[in-house]
Short mmCIF file of C-alpha atoms in Angstrom, two decimals:
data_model
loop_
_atom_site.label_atom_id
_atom_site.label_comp_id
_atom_site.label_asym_id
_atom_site.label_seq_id
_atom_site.Cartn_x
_atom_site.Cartn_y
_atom_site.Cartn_z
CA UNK A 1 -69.55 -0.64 -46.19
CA UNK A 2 -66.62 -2.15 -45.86
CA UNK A 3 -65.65 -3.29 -49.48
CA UNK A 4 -65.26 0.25 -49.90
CA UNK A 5 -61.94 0.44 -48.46
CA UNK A 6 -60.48 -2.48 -50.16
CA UNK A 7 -61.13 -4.49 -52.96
CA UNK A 8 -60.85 -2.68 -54.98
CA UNK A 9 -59.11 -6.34 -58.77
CA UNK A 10 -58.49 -6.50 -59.51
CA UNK A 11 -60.48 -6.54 -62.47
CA UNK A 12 -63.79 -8.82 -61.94
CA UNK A 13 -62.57 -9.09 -59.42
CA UNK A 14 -59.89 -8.35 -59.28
CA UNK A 15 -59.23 -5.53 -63.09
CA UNK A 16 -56.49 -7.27 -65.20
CA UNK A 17 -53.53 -4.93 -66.19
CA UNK A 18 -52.92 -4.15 -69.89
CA UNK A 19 -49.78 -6.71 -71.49
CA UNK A 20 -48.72 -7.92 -74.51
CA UNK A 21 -50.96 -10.93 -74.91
CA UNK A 22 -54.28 -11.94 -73.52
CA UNK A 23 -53.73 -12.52 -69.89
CA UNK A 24 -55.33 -15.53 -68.39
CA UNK A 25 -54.22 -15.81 -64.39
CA UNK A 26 -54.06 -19.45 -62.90
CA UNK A 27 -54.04 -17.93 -59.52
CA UNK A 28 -55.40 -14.51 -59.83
CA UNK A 29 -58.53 -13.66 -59.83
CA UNK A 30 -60.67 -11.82 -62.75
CA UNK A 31 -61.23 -8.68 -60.67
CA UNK A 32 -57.79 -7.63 -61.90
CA UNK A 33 -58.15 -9.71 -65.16
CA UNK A 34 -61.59 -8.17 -66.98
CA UNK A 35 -59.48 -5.00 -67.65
CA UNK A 36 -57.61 -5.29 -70.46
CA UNK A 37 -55.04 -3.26 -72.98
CA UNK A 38 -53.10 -3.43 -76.07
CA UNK A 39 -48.93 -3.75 -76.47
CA UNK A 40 -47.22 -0.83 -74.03
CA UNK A 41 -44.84 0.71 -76.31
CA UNK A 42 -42.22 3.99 -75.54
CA UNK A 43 -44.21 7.08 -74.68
CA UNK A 44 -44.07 10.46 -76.31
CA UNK A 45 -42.65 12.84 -73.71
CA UNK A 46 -45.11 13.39 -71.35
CA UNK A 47 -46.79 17.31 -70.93
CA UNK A 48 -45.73 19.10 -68.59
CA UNK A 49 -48.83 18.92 -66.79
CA UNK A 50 -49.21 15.41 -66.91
CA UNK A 51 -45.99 14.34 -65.83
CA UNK A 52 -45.98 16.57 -62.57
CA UNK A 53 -49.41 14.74 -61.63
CA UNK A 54 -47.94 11.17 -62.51
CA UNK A 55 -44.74 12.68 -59.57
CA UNK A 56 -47.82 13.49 -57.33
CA UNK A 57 -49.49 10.17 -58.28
CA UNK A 58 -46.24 8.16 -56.97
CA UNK A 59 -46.05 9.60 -53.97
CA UNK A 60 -50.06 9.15 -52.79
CA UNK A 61 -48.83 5.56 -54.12
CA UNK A 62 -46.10 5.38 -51.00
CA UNK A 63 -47.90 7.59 -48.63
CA UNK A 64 -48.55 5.46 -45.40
CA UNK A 65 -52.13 4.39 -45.29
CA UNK A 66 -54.06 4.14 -41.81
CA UNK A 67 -55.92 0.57 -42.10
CA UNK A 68 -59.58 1.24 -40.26
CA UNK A 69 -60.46 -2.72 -41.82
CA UNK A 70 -58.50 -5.76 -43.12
CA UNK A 71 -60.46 -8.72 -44.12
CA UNK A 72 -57.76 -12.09 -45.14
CA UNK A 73 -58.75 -14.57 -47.61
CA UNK A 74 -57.62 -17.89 -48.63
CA UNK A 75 -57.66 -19.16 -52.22
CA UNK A 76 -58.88 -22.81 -53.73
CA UNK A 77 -57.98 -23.24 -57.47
CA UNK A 78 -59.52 -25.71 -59.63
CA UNK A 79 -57.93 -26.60 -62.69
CA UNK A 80 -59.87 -28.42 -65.76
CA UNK A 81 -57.94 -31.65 -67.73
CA UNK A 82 -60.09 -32.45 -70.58
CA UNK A 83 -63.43 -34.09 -68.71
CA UNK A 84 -63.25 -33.14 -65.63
CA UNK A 85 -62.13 -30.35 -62.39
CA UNK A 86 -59.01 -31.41 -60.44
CA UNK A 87 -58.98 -28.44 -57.37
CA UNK A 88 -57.21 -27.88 -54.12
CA UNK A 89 -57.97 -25.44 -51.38
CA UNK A 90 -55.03 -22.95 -49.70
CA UNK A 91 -53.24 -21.98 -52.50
CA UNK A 92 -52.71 -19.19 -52.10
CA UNK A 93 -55.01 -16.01 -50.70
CA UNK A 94 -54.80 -12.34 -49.89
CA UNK A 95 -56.80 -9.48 -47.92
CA UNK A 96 -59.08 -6.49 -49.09
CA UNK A 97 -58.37 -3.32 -46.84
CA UNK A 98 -60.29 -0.07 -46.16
CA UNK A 99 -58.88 2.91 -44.55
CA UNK A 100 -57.42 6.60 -45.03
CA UNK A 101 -54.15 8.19 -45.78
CA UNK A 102 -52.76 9.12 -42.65
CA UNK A 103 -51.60 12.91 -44.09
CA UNK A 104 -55.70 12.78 -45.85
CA UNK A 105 -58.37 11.87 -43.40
CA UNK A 106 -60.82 12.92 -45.76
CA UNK A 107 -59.50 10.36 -48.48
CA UNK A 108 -61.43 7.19 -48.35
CA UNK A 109 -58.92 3.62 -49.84
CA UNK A 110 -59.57 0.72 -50.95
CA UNK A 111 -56.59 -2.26 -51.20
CA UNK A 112 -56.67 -5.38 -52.90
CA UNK A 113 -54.04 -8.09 -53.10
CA UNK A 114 -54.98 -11.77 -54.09
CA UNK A 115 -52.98 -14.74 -55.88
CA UNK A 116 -51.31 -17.93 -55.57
CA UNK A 117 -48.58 -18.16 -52.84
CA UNK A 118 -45.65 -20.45 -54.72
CA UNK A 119 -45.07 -21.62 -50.80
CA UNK A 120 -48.67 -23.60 -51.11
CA UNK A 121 -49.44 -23.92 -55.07
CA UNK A 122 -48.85 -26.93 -57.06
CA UNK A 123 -45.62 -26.21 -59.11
CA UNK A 124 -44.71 -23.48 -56.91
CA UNK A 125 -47.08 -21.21 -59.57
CA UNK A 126 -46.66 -17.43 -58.34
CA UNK A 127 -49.38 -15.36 -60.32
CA UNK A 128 -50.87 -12.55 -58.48
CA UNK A 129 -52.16 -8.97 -58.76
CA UNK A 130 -52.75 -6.29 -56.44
CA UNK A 131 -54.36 -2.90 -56.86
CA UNK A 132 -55.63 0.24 -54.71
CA UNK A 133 -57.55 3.26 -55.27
CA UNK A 134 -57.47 6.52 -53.43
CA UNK A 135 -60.95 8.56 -53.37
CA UNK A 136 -60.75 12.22 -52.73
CA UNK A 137 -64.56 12.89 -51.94
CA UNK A 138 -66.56 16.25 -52.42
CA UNK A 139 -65.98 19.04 -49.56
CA UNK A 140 -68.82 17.70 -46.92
CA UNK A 141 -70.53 14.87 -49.29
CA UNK A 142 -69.85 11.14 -48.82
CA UNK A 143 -70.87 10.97 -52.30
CA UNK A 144 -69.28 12.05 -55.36
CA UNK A 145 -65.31 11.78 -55.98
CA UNK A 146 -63.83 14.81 -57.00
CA UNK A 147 -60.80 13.02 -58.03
CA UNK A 148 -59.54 9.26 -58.25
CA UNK A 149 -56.23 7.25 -58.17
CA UNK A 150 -56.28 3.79 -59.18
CA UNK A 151 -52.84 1.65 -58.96
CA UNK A 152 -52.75 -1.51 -60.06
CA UNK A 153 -49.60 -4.63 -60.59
CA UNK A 154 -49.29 -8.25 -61.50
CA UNK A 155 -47.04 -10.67 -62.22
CA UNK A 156 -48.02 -10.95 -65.92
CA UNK A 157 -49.32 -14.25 -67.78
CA UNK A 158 -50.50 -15.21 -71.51
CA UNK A 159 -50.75 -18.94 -70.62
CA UNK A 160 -54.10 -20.49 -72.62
CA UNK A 161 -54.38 -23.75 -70.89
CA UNK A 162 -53.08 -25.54 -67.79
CA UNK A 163 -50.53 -27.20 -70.22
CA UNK A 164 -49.21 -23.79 -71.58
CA UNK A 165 -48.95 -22.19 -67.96
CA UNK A 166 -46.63 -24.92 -66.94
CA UNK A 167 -44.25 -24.67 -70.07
CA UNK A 168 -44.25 -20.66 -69.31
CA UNK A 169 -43.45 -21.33 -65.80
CA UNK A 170 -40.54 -23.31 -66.96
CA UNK A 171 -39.35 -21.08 -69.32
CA UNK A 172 -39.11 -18.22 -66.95
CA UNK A 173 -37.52 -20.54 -64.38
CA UNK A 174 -34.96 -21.43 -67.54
CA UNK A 175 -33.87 -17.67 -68.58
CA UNK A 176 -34.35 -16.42 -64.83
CA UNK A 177 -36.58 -13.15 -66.28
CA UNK A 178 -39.99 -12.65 -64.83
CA UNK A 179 -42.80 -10.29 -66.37
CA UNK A 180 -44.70 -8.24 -64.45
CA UNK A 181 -46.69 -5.28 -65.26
CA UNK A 182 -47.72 -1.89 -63.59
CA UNK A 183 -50.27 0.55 -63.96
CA UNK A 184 -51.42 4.54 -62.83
CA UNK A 185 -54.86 6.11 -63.65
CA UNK A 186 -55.84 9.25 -62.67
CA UNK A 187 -59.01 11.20 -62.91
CA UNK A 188 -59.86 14.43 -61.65
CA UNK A 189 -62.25 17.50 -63.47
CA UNK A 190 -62.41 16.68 -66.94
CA UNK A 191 -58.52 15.16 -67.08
CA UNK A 192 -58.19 11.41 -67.21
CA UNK A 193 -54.94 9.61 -67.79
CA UNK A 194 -53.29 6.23 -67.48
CA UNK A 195 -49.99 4.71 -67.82
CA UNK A 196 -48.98 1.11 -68.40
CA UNK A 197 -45.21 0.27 -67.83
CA UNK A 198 -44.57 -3.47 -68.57
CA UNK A 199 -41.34 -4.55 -67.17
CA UNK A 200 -38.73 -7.67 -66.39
CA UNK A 201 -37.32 -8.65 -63.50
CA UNK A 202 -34.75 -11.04 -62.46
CA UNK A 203 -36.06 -11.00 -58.71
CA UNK A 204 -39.79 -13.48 -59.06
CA UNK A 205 -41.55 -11.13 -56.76
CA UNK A 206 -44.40 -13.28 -54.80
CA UNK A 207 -47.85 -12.16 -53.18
CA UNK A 208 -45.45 -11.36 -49.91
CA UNK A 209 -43.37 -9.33 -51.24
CA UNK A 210 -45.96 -6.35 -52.89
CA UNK A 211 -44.10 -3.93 -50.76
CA UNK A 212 -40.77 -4.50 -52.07
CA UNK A 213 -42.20 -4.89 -55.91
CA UNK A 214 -44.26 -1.94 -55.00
CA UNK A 215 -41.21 0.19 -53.78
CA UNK A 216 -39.28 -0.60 -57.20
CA UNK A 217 -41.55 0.50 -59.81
CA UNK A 218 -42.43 3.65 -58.69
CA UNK A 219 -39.60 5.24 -60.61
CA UNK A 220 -40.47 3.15 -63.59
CA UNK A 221 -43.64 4.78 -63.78
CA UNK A 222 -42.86 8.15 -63.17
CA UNK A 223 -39.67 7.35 -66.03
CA UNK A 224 -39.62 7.19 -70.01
CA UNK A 225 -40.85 3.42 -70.40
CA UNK A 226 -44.15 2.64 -70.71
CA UNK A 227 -47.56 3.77 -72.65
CA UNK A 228 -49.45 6.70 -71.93
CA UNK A 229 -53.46 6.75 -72.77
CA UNK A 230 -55.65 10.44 -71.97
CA UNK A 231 -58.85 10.29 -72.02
CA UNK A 232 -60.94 13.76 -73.38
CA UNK A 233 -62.99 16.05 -71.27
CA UNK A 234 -65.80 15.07 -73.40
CA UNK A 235 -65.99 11.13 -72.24
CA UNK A 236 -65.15 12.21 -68.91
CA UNK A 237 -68.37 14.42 -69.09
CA UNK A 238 -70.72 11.84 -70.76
CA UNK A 239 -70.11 9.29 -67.98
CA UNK A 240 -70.24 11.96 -65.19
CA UNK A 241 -68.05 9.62 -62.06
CA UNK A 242 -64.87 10.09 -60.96
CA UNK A 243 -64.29 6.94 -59.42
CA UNK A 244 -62.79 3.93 -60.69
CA UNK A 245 -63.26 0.29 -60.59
CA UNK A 246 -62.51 -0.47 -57.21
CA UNK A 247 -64.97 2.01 -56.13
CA UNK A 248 -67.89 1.39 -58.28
CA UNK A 249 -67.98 -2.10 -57.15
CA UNK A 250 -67.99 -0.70 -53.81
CA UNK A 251 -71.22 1.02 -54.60
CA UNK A 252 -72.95 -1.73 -55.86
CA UNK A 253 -72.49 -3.78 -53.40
CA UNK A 254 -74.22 -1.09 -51.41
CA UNK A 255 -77.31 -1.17 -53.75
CA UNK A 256 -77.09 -5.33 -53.53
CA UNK A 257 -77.22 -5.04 -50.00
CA UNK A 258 -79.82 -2.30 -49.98
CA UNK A 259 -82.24 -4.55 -52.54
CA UNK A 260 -82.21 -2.23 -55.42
CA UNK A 261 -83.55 -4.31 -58.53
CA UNK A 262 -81.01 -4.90 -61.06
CA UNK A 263 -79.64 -4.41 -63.18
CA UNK A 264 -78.06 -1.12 -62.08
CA UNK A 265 -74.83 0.03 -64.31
CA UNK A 266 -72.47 2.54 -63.09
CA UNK A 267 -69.44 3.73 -65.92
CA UNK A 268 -65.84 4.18 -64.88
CA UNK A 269 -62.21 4.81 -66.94
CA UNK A 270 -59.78 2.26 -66.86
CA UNK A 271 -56.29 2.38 -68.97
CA UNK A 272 -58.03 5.32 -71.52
CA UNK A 273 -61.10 3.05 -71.70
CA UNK A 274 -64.63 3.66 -70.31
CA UNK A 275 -66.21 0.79 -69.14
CA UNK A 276 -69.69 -0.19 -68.08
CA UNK A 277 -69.92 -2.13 -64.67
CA UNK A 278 -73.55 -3.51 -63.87
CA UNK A 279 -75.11 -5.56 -61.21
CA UNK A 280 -77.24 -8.03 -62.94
CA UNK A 281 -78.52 -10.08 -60.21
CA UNK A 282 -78.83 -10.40 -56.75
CA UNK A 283 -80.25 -13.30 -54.89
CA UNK A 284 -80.67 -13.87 -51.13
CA UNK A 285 -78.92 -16.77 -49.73
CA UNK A 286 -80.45 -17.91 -46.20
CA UNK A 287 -77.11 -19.55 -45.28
CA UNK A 288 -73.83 -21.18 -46.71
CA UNK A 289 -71.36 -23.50 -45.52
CA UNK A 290 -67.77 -23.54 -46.19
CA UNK A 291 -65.67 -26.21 -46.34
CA UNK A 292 -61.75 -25.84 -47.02
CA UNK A 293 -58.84 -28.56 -46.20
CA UNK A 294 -55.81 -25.91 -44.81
CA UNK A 295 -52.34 -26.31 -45.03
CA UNK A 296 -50.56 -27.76 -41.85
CA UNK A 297 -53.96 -27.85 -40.30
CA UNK A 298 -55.32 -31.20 -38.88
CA UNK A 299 -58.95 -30.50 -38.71
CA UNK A 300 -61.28 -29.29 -41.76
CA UNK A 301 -61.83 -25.81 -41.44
CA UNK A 302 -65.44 -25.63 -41.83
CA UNK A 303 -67.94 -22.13 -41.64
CA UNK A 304 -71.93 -21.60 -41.59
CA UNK A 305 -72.74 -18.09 -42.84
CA UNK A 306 -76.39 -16.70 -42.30
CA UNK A 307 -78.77 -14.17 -44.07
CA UNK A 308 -76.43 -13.49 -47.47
CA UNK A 309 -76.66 -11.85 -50.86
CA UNK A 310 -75.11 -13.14 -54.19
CA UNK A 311 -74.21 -10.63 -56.55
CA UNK A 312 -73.49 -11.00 -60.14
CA UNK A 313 -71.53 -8.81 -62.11
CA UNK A 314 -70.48 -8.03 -65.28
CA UNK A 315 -68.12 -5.82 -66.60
CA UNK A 316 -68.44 -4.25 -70.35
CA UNK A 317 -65.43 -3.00 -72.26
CA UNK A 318 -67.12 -0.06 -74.79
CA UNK A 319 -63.77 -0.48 -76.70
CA UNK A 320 -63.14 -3.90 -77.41
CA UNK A 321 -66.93 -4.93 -76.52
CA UNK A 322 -65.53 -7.46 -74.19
CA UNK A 323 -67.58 -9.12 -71.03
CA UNK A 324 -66.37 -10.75 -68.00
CA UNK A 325 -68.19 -11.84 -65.28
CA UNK A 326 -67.80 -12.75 -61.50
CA UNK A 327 -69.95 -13.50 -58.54
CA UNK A 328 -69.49 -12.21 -54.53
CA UNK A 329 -71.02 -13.64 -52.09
CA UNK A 330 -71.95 -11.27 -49.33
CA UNK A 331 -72.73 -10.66 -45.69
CA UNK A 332 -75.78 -8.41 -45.04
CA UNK A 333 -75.47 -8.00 -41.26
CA UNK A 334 -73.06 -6.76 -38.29
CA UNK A 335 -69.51 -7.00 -38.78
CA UNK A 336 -69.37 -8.25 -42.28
CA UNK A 337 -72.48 -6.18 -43.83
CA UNK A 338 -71.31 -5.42 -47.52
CA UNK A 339 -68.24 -8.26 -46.68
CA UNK A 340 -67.46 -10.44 -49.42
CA UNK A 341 -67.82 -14.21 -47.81
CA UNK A 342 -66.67 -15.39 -51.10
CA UNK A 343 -64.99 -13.90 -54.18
CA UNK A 344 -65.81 -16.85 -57.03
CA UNK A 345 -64.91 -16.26 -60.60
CA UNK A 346 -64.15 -18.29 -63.99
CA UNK A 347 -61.84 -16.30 -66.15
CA UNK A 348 -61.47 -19.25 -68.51
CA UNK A 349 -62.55 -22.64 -69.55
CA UNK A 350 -59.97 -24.14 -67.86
CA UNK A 351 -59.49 -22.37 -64.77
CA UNK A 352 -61.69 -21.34 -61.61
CA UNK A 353 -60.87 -19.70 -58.73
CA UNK A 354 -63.04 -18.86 -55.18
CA UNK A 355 -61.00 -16.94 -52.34
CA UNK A 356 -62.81 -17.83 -49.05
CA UNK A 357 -62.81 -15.05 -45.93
CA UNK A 358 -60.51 -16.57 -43.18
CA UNK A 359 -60.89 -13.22 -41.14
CA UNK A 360 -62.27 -13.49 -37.59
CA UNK A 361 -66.03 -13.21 -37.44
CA UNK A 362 -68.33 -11.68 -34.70
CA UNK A 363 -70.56 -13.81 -32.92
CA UNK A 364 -74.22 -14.33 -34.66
CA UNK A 365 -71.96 -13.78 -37.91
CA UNK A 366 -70.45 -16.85 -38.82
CA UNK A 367 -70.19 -20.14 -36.68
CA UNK A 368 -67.34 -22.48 -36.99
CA UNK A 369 -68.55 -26.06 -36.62
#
């Protein structure tokens, strides 16, 4: 299944990354926004044991990473103004990856990188997220993680409304200081940890340059800055998984696909926080068509999908009680079995976002018109 080596948002969709307000992304999806945190704050010196993992943790974050799948989307952003939906399509996109770290053949990643691209978006908006989790599996078992690494960072927003993302666009384009925000959790046994490091920059990182911002705050993390959370060896017991987010979708998806009858909940630990992700519905979808209008393109790009399964999701915060919601649209068959067609999610009133797959299909999968 090839979500499993990717996607794994963000936080609906894409998890959202712990900052000092409520984060509501104009251009990045809910996969990396249903996850939320409190105010990061200086740490207390780290243990011993702790910080040598969080060294360890950094480097599985740069180790080079042998792609076995990459699937590219393209973004369309609707914006509400009082009555009614103003929307455009290619605003911005991204790609979910599967594969392996090349010194780890037995590890099993998934990579996730969506957002507006301030190249295409009205305003030049640049919001995005990306995040990645390494699965170390049980010895001979394609089931069961004996240990999981979840890295997650976005360019940060607390923007309520259309109106108040633009006047926070132009203040950071005023003082020339951007916010973005990174985050480490690790689980393995009964020890579960996470650390948020909030951060400025003077550099407004965009969706293609993760590898640069990536590059610059590993030191941050592995530093004094920052707010570490642990989680005890009794929660980690009660929910029984090791995997995170990214990875739990991953598995529903498989039971979508397989017709299990929702809903069907798996738990996971996000920033010190166990959370509750279930499938609550999933409907077969003969076929679909997409239609998208594409930058510098003449022609509409248009795409009939066949024999498809919406899923429903929804993700439950046991801390804050907090639910958030989002919808993939998936391929059942060949090449793009388990395959979101369609990421679609609503993180606000005010705000909807669908990324659209723009990656090559095999014949008998998709037909372009």
């Amino acid at each position: 299944m090839y979500l499993r080596a990717t996607t794994r948002f963000w936080e609906a969709m894409l998890p959202r990354l712990p900052v000092s307000k409520p984060f509501g992304p104009v251009c990045v999806l809910g996969l990396l926004s249903i996850l939320a945190g409190g105010p990061a704050t200086a740490q207390e010196p780290a243990p011993q044991d702790i910080q040598a993992t969080l060294l360890h943790t950094t480097e599985l974050m740069r180790a080079p990473l042998h792609v076995d799948a990459q699937f590219d989307y393209t973004m369309t952003a609707r914006v509400r103004l009082l009555l009614f939906w103003v929307g455009k399509d290619d605003v911005g996109g991204g790609y979910i990856r599967r594969g392996t770290l090349l010194r780890d053949p037995a590890s099993d990643v998934i990579e996730l990188l969506i957002g507006s691209d301030p190249a295409k978006a009205p305003r030049a908006i640049n919001r995005w997220g990306a995040a990645s989790e390494i699965i170390h599996r049980t010895s001979g078992s394609s089931h069961g993680a004996e240990s999981s690494t979840f890295f997650g960072f976005m360019k940060v927003s607390s923007g309520a409304s259309a109106a108040e993302m633009e006047k926070e666009l132009a203040r950071e384009k005023r003082g020339g200081s951007f916010l973005f925000s990174a985050i480490i959790n690790q689980g393995e046994g009964n020890f579960d940890f996470a650390k948020v490091v909030p951060f400025s920059s003077d550099t407004d990182f965009t969706i293609r340059q993760f590898d640069l911002a990536k590059s610059m705050v590993s030191d941050r993390l592995v530093g004094s800055e920052g707010r570490l959370k642990e989680i005890t060896a009794s929660q980690v017991q009660a929910c029984g998984r090791r995997e995170g987010f990214l990875e739990s979708v991953a598995e529903l998806v498989d039971y979508s696909i397989e017709g299990r009858k929702p809903p069907t909940s798996v738990c996971y630990f996000y920033n010190g926080v166990q959370h509750q992700l279930t499938l609550t519905q999933a409907t077969r979808v003969p076929s679909e068509t997409v239609r998208l209008t594409l930058r510098d393109e003449p022609h509409e790009y248009v795409r009939t999908y066949h024999d498809l399964v919406l899923a429903r999701f929804e993700n439950f915060n046991q801390t804050t009680k907090q639910r958030t919601g989002f919808e993939l649209l998936l391929g059942t068959k060949g090449n793009l079995r388990g395959v979101p067609v369609q990421i679609r999610h609503q993180p606000n009133w005010w705000f909807q976002a669908v990324l659209n797959l723009m990656t090559p299909e095999s014949p008998g999968e998709a037909r372009i018109q």
